[in-house]
Short mmCIF file of C-alpha atoms in Angstrom, two decimals:
data_model
loop_
_atom_site.label_atom_id
_atom_site.label_comp_id
_atom_site.label_asym_id
_atom_site.label_seq_id
_atom_site.Cartn_x
_atom_site.Cartn_y
_atom_site.Cartn_z
CA MET A 1 4.05 25.63 8.26
CA SER A 2 3.50 22.02 7.34
CA GLU A 3 4.10 21.12 3.71
CA ILE A 4 2.46 18.17 2.00
CA PRO A 5 4.56 16.15 -0.48
CA SER A 6 3.78 16.47 -4.17
CA ILE A 7 3.43 13.35 -6.29
CA ILE A 8 5.42 13.60 -9.53
CA LEU A 9 4.75 11.06 -12.27
CA VAL A 10 7.52 11.09 -14.87
CA ARG A 11 6.42 10.22 -18.42
CA PRO A 12 3.35 8.27 -17.25
CA GLN A 13 1.75 6.17 -19.99
CA MET A 14 -1.79 5.15 -19.09
CA GLY A 15 -4.46 7.63 -18.08
CA GLU A 16 -5.99 4.94 -15.86
CA ASN A 17 -2.85 4.84 -13.75
CA ILE A 18 -2.76 8.61 -13.39
CA GLY A 19 -6.39 8.51 -12.25
CA ALA A 20 -5.74 5.67 -9.81
CA ALA A 21 -2.75 7.55 -8.40
CA ALA A 22 -4.93 10.64 -7.85
CA ARG A 23 -7.53 8.54 -6.09
CA ALA A 24 -4.89 7.08 -3.78
CA MET A 25 -3.54 10.57 -3.07
CA LEU A 26 -6.97 11.69 -1.91
CA ASN A 27 -7.30 8.63 0.34
CA PHE A 28 -4.11 9.57 2.12
CA GLY A 29 -4.34 13.34 2.34
CA LEU A 30 -2.15 14.37 -0.63
CA HIS A 31 -3.33 16.75 -3.33
CA ASP A 32 -0.54 18.20 -5.47
CA LEU A 33 -0.04 16.07 -8.60
CA ARG A 34 2.64 16.94 -11.16
CA LEU A 35 3.05 15.20 -14.49
CA VAL A 36 6.21 15.25 -16.55
CA ALA A 37 5.51 14.76 -20.27
CA PRO A 38 2.53 12.35 -20.03
CA ARG A 39 2.61 10.05 -23.06
CA ASP A 40 -0.97 10.58 -24.19
CA GLY A 41 -1.04 14.34 -23.67
CA TRP A 42 -3.23 16.29 -21.29
CA PRO A 43 -6.08 16.47 -20.35
CA ASN A 44 -6.79 12.75 -20.41
CA ALA A 45 -10.38 11.46 -20.15
CA LYS A 46 -9.35 8.07 -18.78
CA ALA A 47 -7.46 9.74 -15.95
CA VAL A 48 -10.55 11.72 -15.01
CA GLU A 49 -12.77 8.63 -15.15
CA MET A 50 -10.46 6.47 -13.00
CA SER A 51 -9.89 9.20 -10.42
CA ALA A 52 -13.48 8.88 -9.08
CA HIS A 53 -13.87 11.40 -6.25
CA ALA A 54 -10.37 12.74 -6.85
CA LYS A 55 -11.33 14.58 -10.04
CA ALA A 56 -10.17 17.91 -8.57
CA ILE A 57 -6.63 16.53 -8.18
CA ILE A 58 -6.60 15.59 -11.87
CA GLU A 59 -8.01 18.95 -12.91
CA GLN A 60 -5.43 20.84 -10.89
CA ALA A 61 -2.49 18.68 -11.95
CA GLN A 62 0.45 20.68 -13.29
CA ILE A 63 2.28 19.61 -16.44
CA PHE A 64 6.04 19.99 -16.94
CA ASP A 65 8.40 19.28 -19.82
CA ASN A 66 11.06 17.69 -17.67
CA LEU A 67 11.71 16.50 -14.13
CA SER A 68 14.04 19.37 -13.36
CA ALA A 69 11.21 21.87 -13.95
CA ALA A 70 8.78 19.82 -11.86
CA LEU A 71 11.28 19.75 -8.98
CA ALA A 72 12.39 23.38 -9.23
CA ASP A 73 10.62 24.63 -6.08
CA LYS A 74 11.25 21.50 -4.00
CA GLN A 75 13.81 20.96 -1.24
CA ILE A 76 13.47 17.20 -0.81
CA ALA A 77 12.77 14.59 -3.48
CA TYR A 78 12.61 10.82 -3.18
CA ALA A 79 12.86 8.73 -6.35
CA ALA A 80 10.61 5.67 -6.05
CA THR A 81 12.50 2.86 -7.72
CA ALA A 82 13.92 -0.59 -7.22
CA ARG A 83 17.31 -0.55 -5.55
CA PRO A 84 19.58 1.11 -8.13
CA ARG A 85 22.92 -0.45 -8.94
CA ASP A 86 26.00 1.67 -9.46
CA LEU A 87 24.54 4.94 -8.20
CA ALA A 88 25.95 6.66 -5.15
CA ILE A 89 22.64 7.61 -3.57
CA LYS A 90 21.00 6.90 -0.23
CA ILE A 91 18.24 4.28 -0.21
CA PHE A 92 15.35 4.42 2.25
CA SER A 93 12.43 2.11 3.03
CA PRO A 94 8.95 3.63 2.60
CA PHE A 95 8.59 3.96 6.37
CA ASP A 96 11.98 5.63 6.79
CA ALA A 97 11.31 8.02 3.90
CA ALA A 98 7.90 8.93 5.34
CA GLN A 99 9.46 9.43 8.75
CA LYS A 100 12.14 11.72 7.35
CA LEU A 101 9.51 13.80 5.53
CA ARG A 102 7.53 14.13 8.77
CA GLN A 103 10.64 15.15 10.67
CA THR A 104 11.02 18.19 8.40
CA PRO A 105 7.40 19.23 7.81
CA GLU A 106 8.34 22.76 6.71
CA PHE A 107 10.43 21.61 3.70
CA THR A 108 8.83 21.39 0.27
CA SER A 109 9.04 17.80 -0.98
CA ALA A 110 8.08 15.35 -3.69
CA LEU A 111 7.80 11.63 -4.29
CA VAL A 112 8.88 10.86 -7.85
CA PHE A 113 7.63 7.86 -9.88
CA GLY A 114 8.74 6.59 -13.30
CA PRO A 115 6.87 5.34 -16.36
CA GLU A 116 5.04 2.02 -16.30
CA ASN A 117 7.29 0.15 -18.71
CA CYS A 118 10.75 0.99 -17.43
CA GLY A 119 10.63 3.10 -14.27
CA LEU A 120 12.88 6.08 -13.58
CA ASN A 121 16.14 6.24 -15.50
CA ASN A 122 19.45 7.06 -13.83
CA GLU A 123 19.26 10.71 -14.83
CA ASP A 124 15.87 11.03 -13.11
CA ILE A 125 17.10 9.22 -10.02
CA ILE A 126 20.16 11.35 -9.46
CA ALA A 127 18.09 14.51 -9.88
CA CYS A 128 16.55 13.51 -6.51
CA ASN A 129 18.18 13.53 -3.07
CA ALA A 130 17.53 9.91 -2.31
CA VAL A 131 15.80 6.72 -3.36
CA VAL A 132 12.84 5.04 -1.71
CA THR A 133 12.55 1.32 -2.46
CA ILE A 134 9.41 -0.66 -1.69
CA PRO A 135 10.35 -4.12 -0.40
CA THR A 136 8.87 -6.79 -2.67
CA ASN A 137 9.14 -10.45 -3.54
CA PRO A 138 12.51 -10.51 -5.37
CA GLN A 139 11.08 -12.85 -8.01
CA ASN A 140 8.28 -10.38 -8.82
CA SER A 141 9.29 -6.90 -7.91
CA SER A 142 7.57 -4.94 -10.68
CA LEU A 143 4.88 -2.85 -8.99
CA ASN A 144 2.13 -1.03 -10.84
CA ILE A 145 2.80 2.71 -10.65
CA ALA A 146 -0.54 3.49 -8.99
CA GLN A 147 0.14 0.80 -6.40
CA SER A 148 3.54 2.31 -5.65
CA VAL A 149 1.84 5.68 -5.13
CA VAL A 150 -0.69 4.01 -2.81
CA LEU A 151 2.01 2.43 -0.68
CA LEU A 152 4.13 5.56 -0.26
CA ALA A 153 1.11 7.79 0.33
CA TYR A 154 -0.14 5.30 2.94
CA GLU A 155 3.20 5.28 4.75
CA TRP A 156 3.22 9.07 4.75
CA PHE A 157 -0.33 9.20 6.11
CA LYS A 158 0.46 6.66 8.84
CA THR A 159 3.43 8.60 10.14
CA ALA A 160 1.41 11.75 10.93
CA ASN A 161 2.44 11.71 14.57
CA ILE A 162 6.19 11.61 14.15
CA ALA A 163 7.83 14.55 15.88
CA PRO A 164 9.69 17.13 13.80
CA GLU A 165 13.47 17.46 14.13
CA LYS A 166 15.64 20.50 13.62
CA VAL A 167 17.58 19.97 10.37
CA PRO A 168 19.42 22.56 8.23
CA GLU A 169 16.97 23.73 5.55
CA PRO A 170 18.03 22.51 2.10
CA ALA A 171 17.99 24.82 -0.91
CA ILE A 172 15.30 24.18 -3.51
CA PHE A 173 16.30 22.20 -6.59
CA SER A 174 16.37 25.21 -8.90
CA GLU A 175 19.07 26.77 -6.69
CA ILE A 176 21.03 23.54 -6.74
CA GLU A 177 20.64 23.42 -10.51
CA GLY A 178 21.87 27.03 -10.67
CA LEU A 179 24.96 26.04 -8.72
CA PHE A 180 25.57 23.09 -11.02
CA SER A 181 25.15 25.20 -14.17
CA HIS A 182 27.50 27.83 -12.81
CA LEU A 183 30.15 25.30 -11.88
CA ASP A 184 29.69 23.32 -15.09
CA GLY A 185 30.04 26.44 -17.26
CA GLU A 186 33.22 27.52 -15.54
CA LEU A 187 34.70 24.03 -15.62
CA ASP A 188 33.94 23.83 -19.31
CA LYS A 189 35.70 27.13 -19.98
CA LYS A 190 38.74 25.92 -18.08
CA GLY A 191 38.96 22.73 -20.12
CA PHE A 192 38.06 20.49 -17.17
CA TYR A 193 36.20 18.07 -19.46
CA LYS A 194 39.22 16.90 -21.38
CA THR A 195 37.71 13.80 -22.95
CA PRO A 196 34.46 14.57 -24.78
CA ASP A 197 33.28 10.96 -24.35
CA LEU A 198 33.52 11.23 -20.58
CA LYS A 199 31.94 14.66 -20.29
CA PRO A 200 28.31 13.50 -19.88
CA MET A 201 29.24 11.08 -17.14
CA MET A 202 31.38 13.60 -15.32
CA GLN A 203 28.54 16.12 -15.49
CA GLN A 204 26.11 13.51 -14.24
CA ASN A 205 28.32 12.70 -11.28
CA LEU A 206 28.67 16.36 -10.34
CA ARG A 207 24.95 16.94 -10.64
CA ALA A 208 24.15 13.86 -8.54
CA MET A 209 26.60 14.91 -5.85
CA LEU A 210 25.00 18.33 -5.60
CA ALA A 211 21.41 17.00 -5.75
CA ARG A 212 21.90 14.76 -2.76
CA SER A 213 24.14 17.18 -0.82
CA GLY A 214 21.40 18.80 1.23
CA PHE A 215 23.25 22.13 0.85
CA THR A 216 21.35 25.07 2.30
CA LEU A 217 20.67 28.18 0.26
CA GLN A 218 23.42 29.95 2.21
CA GLU A 219 25.85 27.15 1.40
CA VAL A 220 24.88 27.31 -2.27
CA ARG A 221 25.58 31.06 -2.22
CA THR A 222 28.91 30.51 -0.49
CA LEU A 223 29.91 27.95 -3.11
CA ARG A 224 28.88 30.22 -5.96
CA GLY A 225 30.93 32.98 -4.37
CA ALA A 226 33.84 30.57 -4.19
CA ILE A 227 33.45 29.70 -7.87
CA ARG A 228 33.36 33.39 -8.78
CA ALA A 229 36.48 34.02 -6.69
CA LEU A 230 38.29 31.12 -8.28
CA THR A 231 37.45 32.25 -11.77
CA ALA A 232 37.93 36.03 -11.40
CA ASN A 233 40.41 37.65 -13.74
CA ARG A 234 42.91 39.34 -11.52
CA MET B 1 5.12 -25.26 8.96
CA SER B 2 4.61 -21.69 7.88
CA GLU B 3 1.24 -20.92 6.30
CA ILE B 4 0.68 -18.06 3.87
CA PRO B 5 -2.58 -16.11 4.16
CA SER B 6 -5.20 -16.57 1.47
CA ILE B 7 -6.82 -13.55 -0.12
CA ILE B 8 -10.61 -13.88 -0.28
CA LEU B 9 -12.57 -11.46 -2.46
CA VAL B 10 -16.26 -11.53 -1.60
CA ARG B 11 -18.62 -10.82 -4.53
CA PRO B 12 -15.98 -8.90 -6.51
CA GLN B 13 -17.40 -6.94 -9.43
CA MET B 14 -14.70 -5.95 -11.91
CA GLY B 15 -12.31 -8.44 -13.47
CA GLU B 16 -9.68 -5.70 -13.61
CA ASN B 17 -9.69 -5.46 -9.84
CA ILE B 18 -9.36 -9.22 -9.41
CA GLY B 19 -6.39 -9.14 -11.78
CA ALA B 20 -4.78 -6.20 -10.00
CA ALA B 21 -5.25 -7.96 -6.66
CA ALA B 22 -3.52 -11.08 -8.05
CA ARG B 23 -0.66 -8.96 -9.31
CA ALA B 24 -0.23 -7.36 -5.89
CA MET B 25 -0.32 -10.79 -4.24
CA LEU B 26 2.59 -11.93 -6.39
CA ASN B 27 4.57 -8.79 -5.53
CA PHE B 28 4.28 -9.60 -1.85
CA GLY B 29 4.65 -13.37 -1.78
CA LEU B 30 1.01 -14.46 -1.58
CA HIS B 31 -0.53 -16.98 -3.97
CA ASP B 32 -3.84 -18.46 -2.78
CA LEU B 33 -6.75 -16.43 -4.19
CA ARG B 34 -10.35 -17.35 -3.36
CA LEU B 35 -13.38 -15.72 -4.95
CA VAL B 36 -16.86 -15.78 -3.47
CA ALA B 37 -19.58 -15.44 -6.15
CA PRO B 38 -17.75 -13.10 -8.57
CA ARG B 39 -20.37 -10.91 -10.28
CA ASP B 40 -19.28 -11.55 -13.86
CA GLY B 41 -18.74 -15.29 -13.48
CA TRP B 42 -15.50 -17.19 -13.91
CA PRO B 43 -13.13 -17.39 -15.74
CA ASN B 44 -12.86 -13.68 -16.49
CA ALA B 45 -10.68 -12.47 -19.39
CA LYS B 46 -10.17 -9.00 -17.89
CA ALA B 47 -8.85 -10.52 -14.69
CA VAL B 48 -6.30 -12.54 -16.67
CA GLU B 49 -5.25 -9.51 -18.71
CA MET B 50 -4.80 -7.22 -15.68
CA SER B 51 -2.91 -9.84 -13.65
CA ALA B 52 0.20 -9.52 -15.88
CA HIS B 53 2.81 -11.95 -14.55
CA ALA B 54 0.39 -13.25 -11.93
CA LYS B 55 -1.69 -15.23 -14.43
CA ALA B 56 -1.05 -18.46 -12.51
CA ILE B 57 -2.72 -17.00 -9.41
CA ILE B 58 -5.82 -16.21 -11.48
CA GLU B 59 -5.82 -19.64 -13.11
CA GLN B 60 -5.55 -21.41 -9.77
CA ALA B 61 -8.12 -19.23 -7.99
CA GLN B 62 -10.84 -21.21 -6.23
CA ILE B 63 -14.49 -20.22 -6.51
CA PHE B 64 -17.00 -20.53 -3.64
CA ASP B 65 -20.72 -19.88 -3.31
CA ASN B 66 -20.45 -18.15 0.05
CA LEU B 67 -17.89 -16.81 2.50
CA SER B 68 -18.50 -19.60 4.99
CA ALA B 69 -17.37 -22.17 2.41
CA ALA B 70 -14.31 -20.10 1.46
CA LEU B 71 -13.31 -19.87 5.15
CA ALA B 72 -14.08 -23.47 6.09
CA ASP B 73 -10.45 -24.65 6.40
CA LYS B 74 -9.13 -21.42 7.97
CA GLN B 75 -8.30 -20.73 11.60
CA ILE B 76 -7.82 -16.96 11.41
CA ALA B 77 -9.69 -14.47 9.23
CA TYR B 78 -9.42 -10.70 9.13
CA ALA B 79 -12.22 -8.72 7.49
CA ALA B 80 -10.78 -5.70 5.66
CA THR B 81 -13.27 -2.92 6.20
CA ALA B 82 -13.71 0.58 7.50
CA ARG B 83 -14.21 0.68 11.27
CA PRO B 84 -17.59 -1.03 11.77
CA ARG B 85 -20.16 0.57 14.02
CA ASP B 86 -22.28 -1.48 16.38
CA LEU B 87 -20.37 -4.74 15.99
CA ALA B 88 -18.59 -6.30 18.93
CA ILE B 89 -15.40 -7.28 17.10
CA LYS B 90 -11.72 -6.47 17.56
CA ILE B 91 -10.21 -3.91 15.19
CA PHE B 92 -6.56 -4.02 14.15
CA SER B 93 -4.33 -1.75 12.09
CA PRO B 94 -2.71 -3.36 9.00
CA PHE B 95 0.62 -3.57 10.81
CA ASP B 96 -0.89 -5.14 13.93
CA ALA B 97 -2.86 -7.66 11.87
CA ALA B 98 0.24 -8.59 9.88
CA GLN B 99 2.22 -8.92 13.09
CA LYS B 100 -0.41 -11.20 14.63
CA LEU B 101 -0.40 -13.41 11.52
CA ARG B 102 3.39 -13.65 11.67
CA GLN B 103 3.25 -14.55 15.36
CA THR B 104 1.20 -17.66 14.53
CA PRO B 105 2.76 -18.79 11.26
CA GLU B 106 1.39 -22.33 11.54
CA PHE B 107 -2.29 -21.26 11.57
CA THR B 108 -4.26 -21.20 8.32
CA SER B 109 -5.46 -17.68 7.67
CA ALA B 110 -7.22 -15.34 5.26
CA LEU B 111 -7.64 -11.66 4.54
CA VAL B 112 -11.21 -10.99 3.43
CA PHE B 113 -12.26 -8.11 1.14
CA GLY B 114 -15.73 -6.93 0.11
CA PRO B 115 -17.25 -5.85 -3.20
CA GLU B 116 -16.25 -2.55 -4.82
CA ASN B 117 -19.55 -0.76 -4.37
CA CYS B 118 -20.39 -1.47 -0.75
CA GLY B 119 -17.67 -3.46 0.99
CA LEU B 120 -18.28 -6.35 3.36
CA ASN B 121 -21.70 -6.53 5.01
CA ASN B 122 -22.15 -7.20 8.72
CA GLU B 123 -22.79 -10.88 8.16
CA ASP B 124 -19.47 -11.22 6.31
CA ILE B 125 -17.63 -9.26 8.99
CA ILE B 126 -18.85 -11.31 11.92
CA ALA B 127 -17.96 -14.52 10.10
CA CYS B 128 -14.33 -13.43 10.65
CA ASN B 129 -12.39 -13.28 13.92
CA ALA B 130 -11.46 -9.65 13.66
CA VAL B 131 -11.42 -6.54 11.51
CA VAL B 132 -8.43 -4.86 9.90
CA THR B 133 -8.97 -1.19 9.10
CA ILE B 134 -6.63 0.76 6.84
CA PRO B 135 -6.15 4.29 8.20
CA THR B 136 -7.26 6.84 5.59
CA ASN B 137 -8.23 10.46 5.20
CA PRO B 138 -11.62 10.52 6.97
CA GLN B 139 -13.06 12.73 4.21
CA ASN B 140 -12.12 10.18 1.54
CA SER B 141 -11.85 6.75 3.02
CA SER B 142 -13.14 4.64 0.13
CA LEU B 143 -10.20 2.56 -1.07
CA ASN B 144 -10.17 0.62 -4.31
CA ILE B 145 -10.30 -3.10 -3.52
CA ALA B 146 -7.03 -3.88 -5.31
CA GLN B 147 -5.32 -1.09 -3.42
CA SER B 148 -6.58 -2.50 -0.12
CA VAL B 149 -5.13 -5.87 -1.11
CA VAL B 150 -1.82 -4.17 -1.99
CA LEU B 151 -1.60 -2.46 1.39
CA LEU B 152 -2.37 -5.51 3.49
CA ALA B 153 -0.15 -7.79 1.40
CA TYR B 154 2.66 -5.23 1.71
CA GLU B 155 2.31 -5.06 5.50
CA TRP B 156 2.37 -8.85 5.65
CA PHE B 157 5.49 -8.99 3.48
CA LYS B 158 7.25 -6.33 5.57
CA THR B 159 6.70 -8.16 8.83
CA ALA B 160 8.55 -11.33 7.71
CA ASN B 161 10.99 -11.13 10.60
CA ILE B 162 8.54 -10.97 13.49
CA ALA B 163 9.11 -13.80 15.92
CA PRO B 164 6.39 -16.43 16.39
CA GLU B 165 4.57 -16.66 19.73
CA LYS B 166 2.98 -19.67 21.36
CA VAL B 167 -0.78 -19.23 21.14
CA PRO B 168 -3.54 -21.84 21.59
CA GLU B 169 -4.39 -23.19 18.12
CA PRO B 170 -7.86 -22.06 17.05
CA ALA B 171 -10.30 -24.49 15.43
CA ILE B 172 -10.96 -23.98 11.72
CA PHE B 173 -14.10 -22.10 10.76
CA SER B 174 -16.02 -25.19 9.63
CA GLU B 175 -15.68 -26.61 13.18
CA ILE B 176 -16.87 -23.32 14.65
CA GLU B 177 -19.77 -23.35 12.20
CA GLY B 178 -20.54 -26.93 13.29
CA LEU B 179 -20.67 -25.81 16.90
CA PHE B 180 -22.97 -22.93 16.01
CA SER B 181 -25.31 -25.14 13.99
CA HIS B 182 -25.47 -27.68 16.79
CA LEU B 183 -26.21 -25.04 19.41
CA ASP B 184 -28.63 -23.18 17.16
CA GLY B 185 -30.60 -26.35 16.34
CA GLU B 186 -30.93 -27.29 19.99
CA LEU B 187 -31.89 -23.78 21.03
CA ASP B 188 -34.52 -23.71 18.33
CA LYS B 189 -36.02 -26.99 19.53
CA LYS B 190 -36.16 -25.64 23.07
CA GLY B 191 -38.02 -22.52 21.98
CA PHE B 192 -35.10 -20.21 22.79
CA TYR B 193 -35.98 -17.92 19.90
CA LYS B 194 -39.30 -16.73 21.28
CA THR B 195 -39.79 -13.71 19.04
CA PRO B 196 -39.47 -14.61 15.34
CA ASP B 197 -38.51 -11.01 14.48
CA LEU B 198 -35.51 -11.17 16.79
CA LYS B 199 -34.34 -14.63 15.78
CA PRO B 200 -31.99 -13.54 12.96
CA MET B 201 -30.26 -11.00 15.17
CA MET B 202 -29.91 -13.42 18.06
CA GLN B 203 -28.43 -16.01 15.70
CA GLN B 204 -26.07 -13.42 14.29
CA ASN B 205 -24.88 -12.47 17.75
CA LEU B 206 -24.22 -16.08 18.71
CA ARG B 207 -22.39 -16.77 15.47
CA ALA B 208 -20.24 -13.63 15.85
CA MET B 209 -19.36 -14.55 19.42
CA LEU B 210 -18.21 -17.99 18.36
CA ALA B 211 -16.35 -16.75 15.26
CA ARG B 212 -14.15 -14.39 17.25
CA SER B 213 -13.78 -16.70 20.26
CA GLY B 214 -10.52 -18.31 19.21
CA PHE B 215 -11.81 -21.63 20.66
CA THR B 216 -9.50 -24.54 20.03
CA LEU B 217 -10.79 -27.75 18.43
CA GLN B 218 -10.68 -29.38 21.88
CA GLU B 219 -12.77 -26.56 23.33
CA VAL B 220 -15.26 -26.88 20.48
CA ARG B 221 -15.56 -30.58 21.23
CA THR B 222 -15.99 -29.90 24.92
CA LEU B 223 -18.76 -27.42 24.21
CA ARG B 224 -20.52 -29.78 21.85
CA GLY B 225 -20.32 -32.44 24.55
CA ALA B 226 -21.84 -29.96 26.96
CA ILE B 227 -24.68 -29.22 24.55
CA ARG B 228 -25.33 -32.94 24.12
CA ALA B 229 -25.34 -33.42 27.89
CA LEU B 230 -27.72 -30.54 28.38
CA THR B 231 -30.13 -31.79 25.77
CA ALA B 232 -30.06 -35.52 26.53
CA ASN B 233 -33.38 -37.16 27.33
CA ARG B 234 -32.94 -38.68 30.68
#
């Protein structure tokens, strides 16, 4: 089965941009639009108007409270953002990201875009497996969100003929999140987070590590078994 | 010297799209914007507003009455359009067009885009050397003009490292137009256009042939000398 990437817009602000993104999706063969907490609520008349022939994509868009929920059933997620500093995450060009998606056509996937004014924050980025950075003029790198969607959708469309590769099938994000929660809960009980100030950052690092791990469902199960074994009262 | 392609918008309708095109140009290192007969006149407040940081591109945009005038000083022009039927003109992908531009960095060049509602007409297309067609979903191929500018500007930006090739330097379009006018005038005097109904199409074919010829200035001069020789009263 060949899966088609979803487009996830995180906290999008302007209806016009949501509509323009939908229109670009239709141009390049994408159809599943997911919105995380759109600023102006939903439905949005300006989004419908700007979407032109892509009205059906707007009408069928799914709304989520947070990125984690929007990603729950996905195996692969690319965060579209400028090159992040200080995050241990792989960075791909649009072509390389599109190529990797085409090499694993049976995996559920998403391209994730941030709000117009500030882009994705670090928490959003590390919830994904990897980053995709559009090369731009370094003096003027701020791309309109709809234009970023256009460029990544176009690269995906162009790479239709890339041959699939055999790659271990990653678990979906909700399974990864389950592993994190399990581990986090046990670590907390054992007093692993000694310094309350550092706890959020330590949690973030663990979560990021797991998100980009590419662990299969079987590996997630093995790790959860290991956690259970390590924490059993004997 | 390395030339940077101009963006020419032919009869653009919405100021917002002109602004969005300027913004995309800035993202990808382009700066020379030319407008042919913008529908709502010029200057246009919506274009300024939508251009964001690219206001200078809007302010320095040049306005022309017709495409021929906007192309006069150019040596290479690509018409951005869906694959044209029934026109004898070369068709390139965005990557191939960008690559060709990079291979001849010293030639003046332009990327030419049509109005929102109908795109470039055949007369506009054959005034260029070649066509660049963005691959899209065949069921929904109508791209927003600003998004077309984004995609071609992006491909140009990406191909920065392609090595130049030695290619004969084409004459600028005003020289080609001079050759056409010369030939056309002489043909007219000699009664070449026998059937008035067919005259416009015959002229169009001649003009198209010359526009895509890639003739150098020396070749243009040689041909004009030949026309003079052929038409001299002896």
